[in-house]
CSV table of C-alpha atoms in Angstrom, one decimal:
chain,number,residue,atom,x,y,z
A,23,UNK,CA,107.7,99.6,-53.1
A,24,UNK,CA,104.2,98.6,-51.6
A,25,UNK,CA,106.6,99.0,-48.3
A,26,UNK,CA,106.3,102.8,-48.4
A,27,UNK,CA,103.5,104.9,-47.4
A,28,UNK,CA,102.7,106.3,-50.6
A,29,UNK,CA,103.3,109.6,-50.7
A,30,UNK,CA,107.1,108.9,-50.2
A,31,UNK,CA,106.5,106.3,-52.7
A,32,UNK,CA,105.7,108.9,-55.2
A,33,UNK,CA,107.9,110.9,-53.4
A,34,UNK,CA,110.9,108.6,-54.5
A,35,UNK,CA,109.9,108.0,-57.8
A,36,UNK,CA,109.4,111.3,-58.9
A,37,UNK,CA,113.5,111.8,-57.3
A,38,UNK,CA,114.7,109.2,-59.6
A,39,UNK,CA,113.5,110.7,-62.2
A,40,UNK,CA,114.3,113.8,-61.6
A,41,UNK,CA,117.9,112.3,-61.2
A,42,UNK,CA,117.6,109.9,-63.9
A,43,UNK,CA,117.2,113.6,-66.1
A,44,UNK,CA,119.2,115.5,-64.5
A,45,UNK,CA,122.6,112.9,-65.0
A,46,UNK,CA,122.6,112.8,-68.3
A,47,UNK,CA,122.2,116.5,-69.1
A,48,UNK,CA,125.0,116.8,-66.4
A,49,UNK,CA,127.0,113.6,-68.5
A,50,UNK,CA,125.9,115.3,-72.2
A,51,UNK,CA,128.2,118.3,-70.7
A,52,UNK,CA,131.1,116.8,-69.7
A,53,UNK,CA,131.0,114.3,-72.6
A,54,UNK,CA,131.0,111.9,-70.0
A,55,UNK,CA,131.9,108.3,-71.7
A,56,UNK,CA,130.5,105.9,-69.2
A,57,UNK,CA,127.1,105.2,-67.9
A,58,UNK,CA,124.8,107.9,-66.5
A,59,UNK,CA,123.5,106.1,-63.7
A,60,UNK,CA,127.4,105.5,-62.3
A,61,UNK,CA,127.4,109.7,-61.6
A,62,UNK,CA,127.1,109.8,-57.7
A,63,UNK,CA,123.8,111.9,-56.3
A,64,UNK,CA,125.9,113.1,-53.9
A,65,UNK,CA,128.8,114.3,-56.7
A,66,UNK,CA,129.8,118.0,-56.1
A,67,UNK,CA,129.7,120.0,-59.8
A,68,UNK,CA,132.9,122.3,-58.2
A,69,UNK,CA,136.4,121.5,-57.8
A,70,UNK,CA,135.9,117.6,-56.8
A,71,UNK,CA,133.6,115.2,-58.3
A,72,UNK,CA,132.7,116.2,-61.6
A,73,UNK,CA,134.8,118.7,-62.2
A,74,UNK,CA,133.2,121.3,-63.8
A,75,UNK,CA,134.1,125.5,-64.7
A,76,UNK,CA,132.4,128.0,-64.9
A,77,UNK,CA,131.1,127.6,-68.8
A,78,UNK,CA,129.8,124.2,-67.6
A,79,UNK,CA,127.8,126.3,-65.1
A,80,UNK,CA,126.0,128.1,-67.7
A,81,UNK,CA,125.7,125.5,-69.5
A,82,UNK,CA,123.8,123.5,-66.8
A,83,UNK,CA,121.7,126.7,-66.5
A,84,UNK,CA,121.1,126.6,-70.7
A,85,UNK,CA,120.5,122.6,-70.0
A,86,UNK,CA,117.8,123.1,-67.6
A,87,UNK,CA,115.7,125.4,-69.5
A,88,UNK,CA,115.9,123.8,-72.9
A,89,UNK,CA,116.0,120.1,-72.2
A,90,UNK,CA,113.8,119.6,-68.5
A,91,UNK,CA,111.8,123.4,-69.5
A,92,UNK,CA,112.9,124.5,-65.9
A,93,UNK,CA,113.7,127.8,-65.8
A,94,UNK,CA,116.0,129.6,-62.5
A,95,UNK,CA,115.7,132.7,-61.1
A,96,UNK,CA,119.3,134.4,-61.1
A,97,UNK,CA,122.8,133.3,-63.1
A,98,UNK,CA,124.7,132.2,-60.4
A,99,UNK,CA,124.6,128.5,-59.9
A,100,UNK,CA,126.1,128.9,-56.2
A,101,UNK,CA,123.7,131.4,-54.6
A,102,UNK,CA,121.1,128.9,-57.1
A,103,UNK,CA,122.1,125.8,-54.4
A,104,UNK,CA,123.5,124.2,-57.0
A,105,UNK,CA,126.4,122.9,-56.0
A,106,UNK,CA,126.1,118.9,-56.1
A,107,UNK,CA,124.3,116.9,-58.6
A,108,UNK,CA,121.5,116.3,-55.7
A,109,UNK,CA,121.6,120.3,-55.8
A,110,UNK,CA,120.0,120.7,-59.1
A,111,UNK,CA,117.8,117.6,-58.4
A,112,UNK,CA,116.6,119.4,-55.7
A,113,UNK,CA,116.2,122.5,-58.0
A,114,UNK,CA,114.3,121.2,-60.4
A,115,UNK,CA,112.0,119.5,-58.1
A,116,UNK,CA,111.6,122.7,-56.5
A,117,UNK,CA,110.2,124.3,-59.8
A,118,UNK,CA,108.1,121.2,-60.7
A,119,UNK,CA,106.6,122.0,-56.7
A,120,UNK,CA,107.8,118.0,-55.8
A,121,UNK,CA,109.6,118.4,-52.9
A,122,UNK,CA,107.9,117.5,-49.6
B,15,UNK,CA,141.5,126.0,-27.4
B,16,UNK,CA,138.2,124.7,-27.0
B,17,UNK,CA,136.8,122.1,-30.3
B,18,UNK,CA,134.0,125.2,-31.3
B,19,UNK,CA,137.5,127.5,-31.8
B,20,UNK,CA,138.6,124.7,-33.9
B,21,UNK,CA,135.6,125.0,-35.9
B,22,UNK,CA,134.9,128.3,-35.8
B,23,UNK,CA,138.4,129.2,-36.8
B,24,UNK,CA,138.2,126.6,-39.6
B,25,UNK,CA,135.0,127.8,-41.5
B,26,UNK,CA,135.7,131.1,-40.7
B,27,UNK,CA,139.6,132.4,-40.8
B,28,UNK,CA,142.6,129.8,-40.6
B,29,UNK,CA,143.3,126.6,-38.7
B,30,UNK,CA,146.7,125.3,-38.7
B,31,UNK,CA,147.4,121.6,-38.5
B,32,UNK,CA,150.3,119.3,-38.5
B,33,UNK,CA,148.8,116.1,-40.6
B,34,UNK,CA,150.7,112.8,-39.1
B,35,UNK,CA,147.4,111.3,-40.1
B,36,UNK,CA,148.6,111.6,-43.5
B,37,UNK,CA,151.6,108.7,-45.5
B,38,UNK,CA,154.0,109.6,-47.4
B,39,UNK,CA,155.2,106.9,-50.0
B,40,UNK,CA,157.6,108.3,-52.8
B,41,UNK,CA,157.2,105.7,-56.0
B,42,UNK,CA,160.4,106.4,-58.3
B,43,UNK,CA,161.6,104.5,-61.5
B,44,UNK,CA,161.1,103.9,-65.3
B,45,UNK,CA,157.8,102.2,-64.7
B,46,UNK,CA,156.5,103.9,-61.6
B,47,UNK,CA,153.5,105.1,-63.5
B,48,UNK,CA,152.6,102.2,-65.1
B,49,UNK,CA,152.2,100.5,-61.3
B,50,UNK,CA,150.7,103.2,-60.1
B,51,UNK,CA,147.9,102.4,-62.9
B,52,UNK,CA,147.2,99.2,-61.6
B,53,UNK,CA,147.5,100.2,-57.9
B,54,UNK,CA,144.9,102.9,-58.4
B,55,UNK,CA,141.6,103.3,-59.5
B,56,UNK,CA,141.5,106.5,-60.8
B,57,UNK,CA,144.5,107.2,-63.4
B,58,UNK,CA,147.3,108.5,-61.8
B,59,UNK,CA,148.4,110.2,-65.2
B,60,UNK,CA,148.6,114.0,-64.7
B,61,UNK,CA,151.0,117.1,-65.7
B,62,UNK,CA,154.2,117.4,-64.0
B,63,UNK,CA,152.6,120.0,-60.9
B,64,UNK,CA,149.4,118.1,-61.4
B,65,UNK,CA,147.4,116.2,-58.7
B,66,UNK,CA,145.1,113.3,-58.9
B,67,UNK,CA,142.4,112.1,-56.5
B,68,UNK,CA,142.4,108.2,-56.2
B,69,UNK,CA,141.1,105.0,-53.5
B,70,UNK,CA,143.5,102.1,-53.4
B,71,UNK,CA,141.3,99.6,-52.8
B,72,UNK,CA,141.4,95.3,-52.1
B,73,UNK,CA,140.9,92.7,-54.3
B,74,UNK,CA,136.7,93.0,-52.7
B,75,UNK,CA,136.5,96.5,-53.4
B,76,UNK,CA,136.3,97.7,-50.4
B,77,UNK,CA,138.8,100.6,-49.7
B,78,UNK,CA,142.7,100.5,-48.5
B,79,UNK,CA,143.6,104.1,-48.6
B,80,UNK,CA,141.8,107.6,-50.1
B,81,UNK,CA,144.9,108.7,-51.5
B,82,UNK,CA,146.7,111.8,-53.3
B,83,UNK,CA,148.9,111.0,-56.2
B,84,UNK,CA,151.0,113.6,-56.6
B,85,UNK,CA,153.2,114.2,-59.8
B,86,UNK,CA,156.4,115.7,-59.6
B,87,UNK,CA,158.2,115.2,-62.6
B,88,UNK,CA,161.6,112.9,-61.5
B,89,UNK,CA,158.9,110.6,-58.9
B,90,UNK,CA,155.5,110.2,-58.4
B,91,UNK,CA,154.3,110.9,-54.8
B,92,UNK,CA,151.9,109.2,-52.8
B,93,UNK,CA,150.3,111.3,-49.4
B,94,UNK,CA,147.0,108.9,-47.9
B,95,UNK,CA,144.7,108.0,-45.4
B,96,UNK,CA,143.6,104.9,-43.7
B,97,UNK,CA,147.0,102.7,-43.2
B,98,UNK,CA,150.0,103.4,-42.0
B,99,UNK,CA,153.1,104.5,-44.9
B,100,UNK,CA,154.8,101.1,-43.5
B,101,UNK,CA,151.8,99.3,-44.5
B,102,UNK,CA,150.8,100.9,-47.3
B,103,UNK,CA,154.2,100.7,-48.8
B,104,UNK,CA,154.2,97.0,-48.2
B,105,UNK,CA,151.2,96.6,-49.9
B,106,UNK,CA,152.3,98.5,-53.0
B,107,UNK,CA,155.7,96.4,-52.9
B,108,UNK,CA,153.4,93.6,-53.1
B,109,UNK,CA,152.0,94.6,-56.4
B,110,UNK,CA,155.2,94.6,-58.0
B,111,UNK,CA,154.9,91.2,-59.6
B,112,UNK,CA,150.7,91.3,-60.2
B,113,UNK,CA,150.5,91.9,-63.8
B,114,UNK,CA,154.3,91.9,-65.0
B,115,UNK,CA,157.7,92.7,-63.3
B,116,UNK,CA,157.8,96.3,-62.3
B,117,UNK,CA,160.8,98.3,-62.5
B,118,UNK,CA,160.2,100.3,-59.4
B,119,UNK,CA,160.7,101.6,-56.3
B,120,UNK,CA,159.2,102.4,-53.2
B,121,UNK,CA,160.0,104.1,-49.5
B,122,UNK,CA,157.8,105.1,-47.2
B,123,UNK,CA,159.8,108.9,-46.1
B,124,UNK,CA,157.6,110.2,-43.3
B,125,UNK,CA,160.9,110.9,-41.0
B,126,UNK,CA,162.4,113.0,-43.9
B,127,UNK,CA,159.1,114.8,-44.5
B,128,UNK,CA,156.0,116.2,-42.2
B,129,UNK,CA,153.0,117.8,-43.4
B,130,UNK,CA,151.3,120.0,-42.1
B,131,UNK,CA,147.7,121.3,-43.3
B,132,UNK,CA,146.5,125.5,-43.6
B,133,UNK,CA,142.8,125.5,-44.7
B,134,UNK,CA,140.3,128.0,-44.0
B,135,UNK,CA,138.1,131.2,-45.3
B,136,UNK,CA,142.2,132.6,-45.7
B,137,UNK,CA,144.3,130.4,-45.7
B,138,UNK,CA,145.7,131.4,-49.3
B,139,UNK,CA,146.4,135.0,-47.3
B,140,UNK,CA,148.9,133.0,-45.0
B,141,UNK,CA,150.5,130.5,-47.5
B,142,UNK,CA,151.2,133.0,-49.5
B,143,UNK,CA,153.0,134.9,-47.5
B,144,UNK,CA,155.6,131.5,-47.6
B,145,UNK,CA,154.7,130.4,-50.8
B,146,UNK,CA,154.4,134.5,-52.8
B,147,UNK,CA,151.6,135.5,-55.2
B,148,UNK,CA,152.2,132.2,-57.5
B,149,UNK,CA,149.0,130.7,-53.7
B,150,UNK,CA,146.2,132.9,-55.2
B,151,UNK,CA,146.3,131.7,-58.8
B,152,UNK,CA,146.5,127.9,-57.5
B,153,UNK,CA,143.8,126.2,-59.1
B,154,UNK,CA,142.6,122.7,-56.6
B,155,UNK,CA,145.0,119.7,-56.8
B,156,UNK,CA,147.7,121.6,-58.3
B,157,UNK,CA,151.8,122.4,-56.6
B,158,UNK,CA,154.2,124.9,-55.9
B,159,UNK,CA,157.4,124.3,-54.2
B,160,UNK,CA,159.4,127.4,-53.1
B,161,UNK,CA,163.6,125.8,-51.6
B,162,UNK,CA,162.9,122.1,-50.3
B,163,UNK,CA,159.5,122.6,-49.5
B,164,UNK,CA,156.4,122.3,-51.4
B,165,UNK,CA,152.9,123.5,-51.2
B,166,UNK,CA,149.8,120.7,-52.1
B,167,UNK,CA,145.9,122.6,-53.3
B,168,UNK,CA,144.0,119.4,-51.7
B,169,UNK,CA,141.5,120.6,-48.9
B,170,UNK,CA,139.1,118.5,-47.4
B,171,UNK,CA,136.8,121.2,-45.4
B,172,UNK,CA,135.2,123.3,-48.1
B,173,UNK,CA,137.1,126.0,-47.8
B,174,UNK,CA,140.4,126.9,-49.6
B,175,UNK,CA,143.2,123.9,-48.4
B,176,UNK,CA,146.7,123.2,-48.8
B,177,UNK,CA,149.3,120.6,-47.6
B,178,UNK,CA,152.8,122.3,-46.9
B,179,UNK,CA,155.1,119.0,-47.7
B,180,UNK,CA,158.1,120.1,-45.3
B,181,UNK,CA,161.5,118.7,-44.4
B,182,UNK,CA,161.8,117.5,-41.2
B,183,UNK,CA,164.6,119.3,-39.7
B,184,UNK,CA,162.7,122.8,-41.0
B,185,UNK,CA,159.4,121.4,-39.2
B,186,UNK,CA,159.0,123.2,-35.6
B,187,UNK,CA,160.4,127.0,-37.8
B,188,UNK,CA,158.2,126.3,-40.4
B,189,UNK,CA,155.2,125.8,-38.3
B,190,UNK,CA,156.1,128.8,-36.1
B,191,UNK,CA,157.1,130.7,-39.2
B,192,UNK,CA,152.6,129.9,-39.6
B,193,UNK,CA,151.6,130.6,-36.4
B,194,UNK,CA,153.8,134.2,-36.3
B,195,UNK,CA,152.4,134.8,-39.4
B,196,UNK,CA,149.2,133.4,-38.8
B,197,UNK,CA,148.5,135.8,-35.4
B,198,UNK,CA,146.9,139.2,-37.4
B,199,UNK,CA,144.7,136.3,-39.3
B,200,UNK,CA,143.6,134.5,-35.9
B,201,UNK,CA,144.9,131.8,-37.2
B,202,UNK,CA,144.5,129.0,-34.7
B,203,UNK,CA,146.0,125.1,-34.2
B,204,UNK,CA,143.3,122.8,-34.6
B,205,UNK,CA,142.8,118.8,-34.3
B,206,UNK,CA,142.1,116.0,-36.6
B,207,UNK,CA,138.7,115.9,-35.3
B,208,UNK,CA,138.2,119.6,-36.4
B,209,UNK,CA,138.9,118.5,-40.2
B,210,UNK,CA,136.8,115.3,-39.7
B,211,UNK,CA,134.1,117.9,-38.8
B,212,UNK,CA,133.9,120.1,-41.6
B,213,UNK,CA,135.5,117.2,-44.2
B,214,UNK,CA,131.4,116.0,-43.7
B,215,UNK,CA,129.9,118.7,-43.7
B,216,UNK,CA,131.2,119.5,-46.6
B,217,UNK,CA,130.3,116.2,-48.0
B,218,UNK,CA,134.2,114.7,-48.2
B,219,UNK,CA,134.6,112.4,-48.2
B,220,UNK,CA,137.7,110.5,-45.2
B,221,UNK,CA,138.6,107.6,-43.8
B,222,UNK,CA,137.1,107.9,-40.6
B,223,UNK,CA,133.9,108.0,-41.6
B,224,UNK,CA,134.1,104.4,-43.0
B,225,UNK,CA,133.3,101.9,-40.0
B,226,UNK,CA,132.4,98.1,-40.5
B,227,UNK,CA,128.6,98.0,-40.5
B,228,UNK,CA,126.8,94.8,-40.0
B,229,UNK,CA,124.5,95.4,-42.5
B,230,UNK,CA,127.0,95.8,-45.4
B,231,UNK,CA,129.8,93.9,-45.0
B,232,UNK,CA,132.0,95.0,-47.6
B,233,UNK,CA,131.4,98.7,-48.4
B,234,UNK,CA,133.2,99.7,-52.2
B,235,UNK,CA,133.1,103.2,-53.9
B,236,UNK,CA,129.5,102.3,-55.2
B,237,UNK,CA,127.9,102.9,-51.9
B,238,UNK,CA,129.8,105.5,-50.7
B,239,UNK,CA,129.5,107.9,-54.1
B,240,UNK,CA,132.9,108.1,-54.6
B,241,UNK,CA,132.3,106.6,-58.2
B,242,UNK,CA,133.7,110.0,-59.3
B,243,UNK,CA,137.4,108.7,-58.4
B,244,UNK,CA,136.7,104.9,-60.3
B,245,UNK,CA,137.6,104.4,-64.7
B,246,UNK,CA,135.4,101.5,-65.3
B,247,UNK,CA,137.0,100.8,-68.2
B,248,UNK,CA,140.8,100.7,-66.3
B,249,UNK,CA,142.1,97.4,-64.5
B,250,UNK,CA,143.4,97.8,-61.3
B,251,UNK,CA,142.8,96.3,-58.1
B,252,UNK,CA,139.6,96.2,-56.5
B,253,UNK,CA,138.1,96.5,-60.3
B,254,UNK,CA,136.8,93.2,-61.3
B,255,UNK,CA,135.1,93.1,-57.9
B,256,UNK,CA,133.7,96.6,-58.2
B,257,UNK,CA,133.1,95.6,-62.1
B,258,UNK,CA,130.9,92.7,-60.4
B,259,UNK,CA,128.7,95.1,-57.6
B,260,UNK,CA,127.8,97.5,-59.8
B,261,UNK,CA,126.3,94.5,-61.9
B,262,UNK,CA,124.7,93.1,-59.4
B,263,UNK,CA,123.4,96.7,-58.2
B,264,UNK,CA,124.6,98.2,-54.8
B,265,UNK,CA,121.5,97.7,-53.0
B,266,UNK,CA,122.9,100.8,-50.5
B,267,UNK,CA,124.6,104.1,-50.6
B,268,UNK,CA,125.2,106.8,-48.5
B,269,UNK,CA,123.6,109.3,-47.1
B,270,UNK,CA,124.3,112.4,-45.0
B,271,UNK,CA,121.8,114.3,-43.0
B,272,UNK,CA,121.1,116.1,-39.8
B,273,UNK,CA,119.3,115.7,-36.8
B,274,UNK,CA,118.4,117.7,-33.6
B,275,UNK,CA,119.3,114.8,-31.0
B,276,UNK,CA,122.7,112.4,-30.2
B,277,UNK,CA,122.9,110.8,-33.1
B,278,UNK,CA,125.6,108.0,-32.6
B,279,UNK,CA,127.7,106.0,-34.9
B,280,UNK,CA,126.0,102.2,-35.8
B,281,UNK,CA,122.2,103.6,-34.7
B,282,UNK,CA,120.2,101.2,-36.8
B,283,UNK,CA,117.7,103.6,-38.8
B,284,UNK,CA,114.3,103.4,-39.4
B,285,UNK,CA,111.6,104.5,-41.9
B,286,UNK,CA,107.6,103.5,-40.9
B,287,UNK,CA,109.4,101.3,-38.1
B,288,UNK,CA,111.1,99.2,-40.9
B,289,UNK,CA,114.6,98.9,-41.0
B,290,UNK,CA,116.5,101.0,-43.7
B,291,UNK,CA,120.0,100.8,-42.8
B,292,UNK,CA,122.6,102.6,-40.3
B,293,UNK,CA,125.2,106.0,-39.1
B,294,UNK,CA,128.1,105.7,-40.4
B,295,UNK,CA,129.5,108.7,-38.8
B,296,UNK,CA,127.7,110.9,-37.1
B,297,UNK,CA,129.2,114.8,-35.6
B,298,UNK,CA,127.9,117.5,-33.8
B,299,UNK,CA,128.3,120.2,-35.6
B,300,UNK,CA,128.6,124.1,-33.8
B,301,UNK,CA,128.4,126.2,-37.0
B,302,UNK,CA,124.8,124.3,-37.8
B,303,UNK,CA,123.8,124.1,-34.0
B,304,UNK,CA,123.1,120.0,-34.9
B,305,UNK,CA,124.3,116.7,-35.4
B,306,UNK,CA,125.3,115.4,-38.6
B,307,UNK,CA,126.0,112.6,-40.1
B,308,UNK,CA,126.7,110.0,-42.6
B,309,UNK,CA,124.4,106.8,-42.9
B,310,UNK,CA,124.1,103.7,-45.6
B,311,UNK,CA,120.6,103.0,-46.2
B,312,UNK,CA,118.8,101.3,-49.3
B,313,UNK,CA,119.2,101.8,-52.3
B,314,UNK,CA,115.4,103.0,-52.5
B,315,UNK,CA,115.3,105.4,-49.7
B,316,UNK,CA,118.9,106.7,-50.2
B,317,UNK,CA,117.5,110.6,-51.0
B,318,UNK,CA,117.1,113.6,-49.4
B,319,UNK,CA,114.2,115.2,-47.5
B,320,UNK,CA,113.5,111.8,-46.1
B,321,UNK,CA,112.7,111.9,-42.2
B,322,UNK,CA,113.3,108.9,-40.1
B,323,UNK,CA,114.8,107.7,-37.1
B,324,UNK,CA,117.9,106.6,-35.2
B,325,UNK,CA,117.5,103.8,-33.5
B,326,UNK,CA,119.6,105.7,-30.1
B,327,UNK,CA,119.7,103.3,-26.6
B,328,UNK,CA,117.1,105.5,-24.9
B,329,UNK,CA,115.1,105.2,-27.7
B,330,UNK,CA,114.3,106.7,-31.4
B,331,UNK,CA,116.0,110.4,-32.6
B,332,UNK,CA,114.2,112.1,-35.5
B,333,UNK,CA,116.5,112.5,-38.1
B,334,UNK,CA,116.5,114.2,-42.0
B,335,UNK,CA,118.6,113.2,-45.0
B,336,UNK,CA,119.6,115.8,-47.3
B,337,UNK,CA,121.5,116.9,-49.7
B,338,UNK,CA,125.4,117.2,-50.0
B,339,UNK,CA,126.5,120.4,-48.9
B,340,UNK,CA,125.5,120.6,-45.3
B,341,UNK,CA,127.6,124.6,-45.0
B,342,UNK,CA,127.4,127.6,-46.7
B,343,UNK,CA,132.0,128.2,-47.6
B,344,UNK,CA,132.8,131.6,-46.5
B,345,UNK,CA,135.6,130.5,-49.4
B,346,UNK,CA,133.1,130.6,-51.7
B,347,UNK,CA,132.2,134.6,-50.9
B,348,UNK,CA,136.3,135.4,-50.7
B,349,UNK,CA,138.0,136.2,-53.9
B,350,UNK,CA,141.7,136.1,-53.6
B,351,UNK,CA,142.9,138.1,-56.7
B,352,UNK,CA,140.1,140.8,-55.5
B,353,UNK,CA,141.8,141.6,-52.5
B,354,UNK,CA,139.4,139.4,-50.2
B,355,UNK,CA,141.4,139.7,-46.9
B,356,UNK,CA,140.9,138.5,-43.2
B,357,UNK,CA,141.2,142.3,-42.6
B,358,UNK,CA,138.5,143.7,-45.3
B,359,UNK,CA,135.9,140.7,-44.6
B,360,UNK,CA,134.1,142.8,-41.8
B,361,UNK,CA,133.8,145.7,-45.5
B,362,UNK,CA,132.5,143.3,-47.7
B,363,UNK,CA,129.9,142.0,-44.8
């Protein structure tokens, strides 16, 4: 977008890309029948929102590693900040050095 | 009891509330399930004793009510926030002949039943004293019954939360019992303002977050990040408008933010000198020592980690968008089945 400073525009482009990747990963884990773009960025992963369980949490960690090449240190999704879709996107971008 | 004390109780022990803002409507009859399918964005189909989180929309896709639909076997119970129960009854009644003639009976039951809220990391400990050890294993959005009282696990604070449906004649005695049994847990009476703040911090939608904005006339579940409560493939009131909004592409999205200054509701939000949205909700969080809120932002910039400005009357105030959730809930580390009681909290710390 030409009306945004270059560094902000770059961050937003990278954010959209990472969000798309995470949405597709989560959609495959929960067998989401709809369009992955309908997964809200701040939807919770557990309880309300996507309603994942502890087994799904393991699948997220494995999927991040295999599908996106993102290896997270630790195995507790809560301690890793993986409570929402955006929490997963943050983790991906942090590993890639893309968070502002 | 100060507001700060109420929030502290909700975040560290137990908060007791009279949930008079929750309307109760009973739906009976052979067509009750089909009828609620039409009214609700989420299929109300659930096993007996389970609860669905859903929305009731207007035809234009805007939100009429935030609702739980409870399957109690012989009938369904709608617990709704937003309109009064008489308005919900009138709205549901208007749908009885919409797509066919539904054989249902709809009536508000607020004059017969009251709702008590029990929220906090040790809410389970208090509620289990009334309902027994089965409370410890209650999944989120499930129901337990004891005598004439119904317990629903359905909090919105990010902590353990329960709604107790109590016959009106037993309300005072039940509340007194909760207060007495809650003494050793430092349970405190809390108001709606404290509950709303905790909901905002934990990114739970409440109807109080909604305000008619100048920038967007109709805010739907798409802008509010509530699509997880919508099944697009179904037919329900508002579905057509919602699908049309989705097809054209929503132009804005609600995003959470924090600020160190007194950002206020309705203030415009700027990025690099251009207006990018508006503050929908802003509350001071004693837990974080900052303002927390929700802003409706242009979709392009509706992402976390952006430095923006709220246009306050005294001048621009810095704010920063962030990812949900805003607080580290104590309940995440409290395991009832491992005996993590309030009395032993110090040992675990």
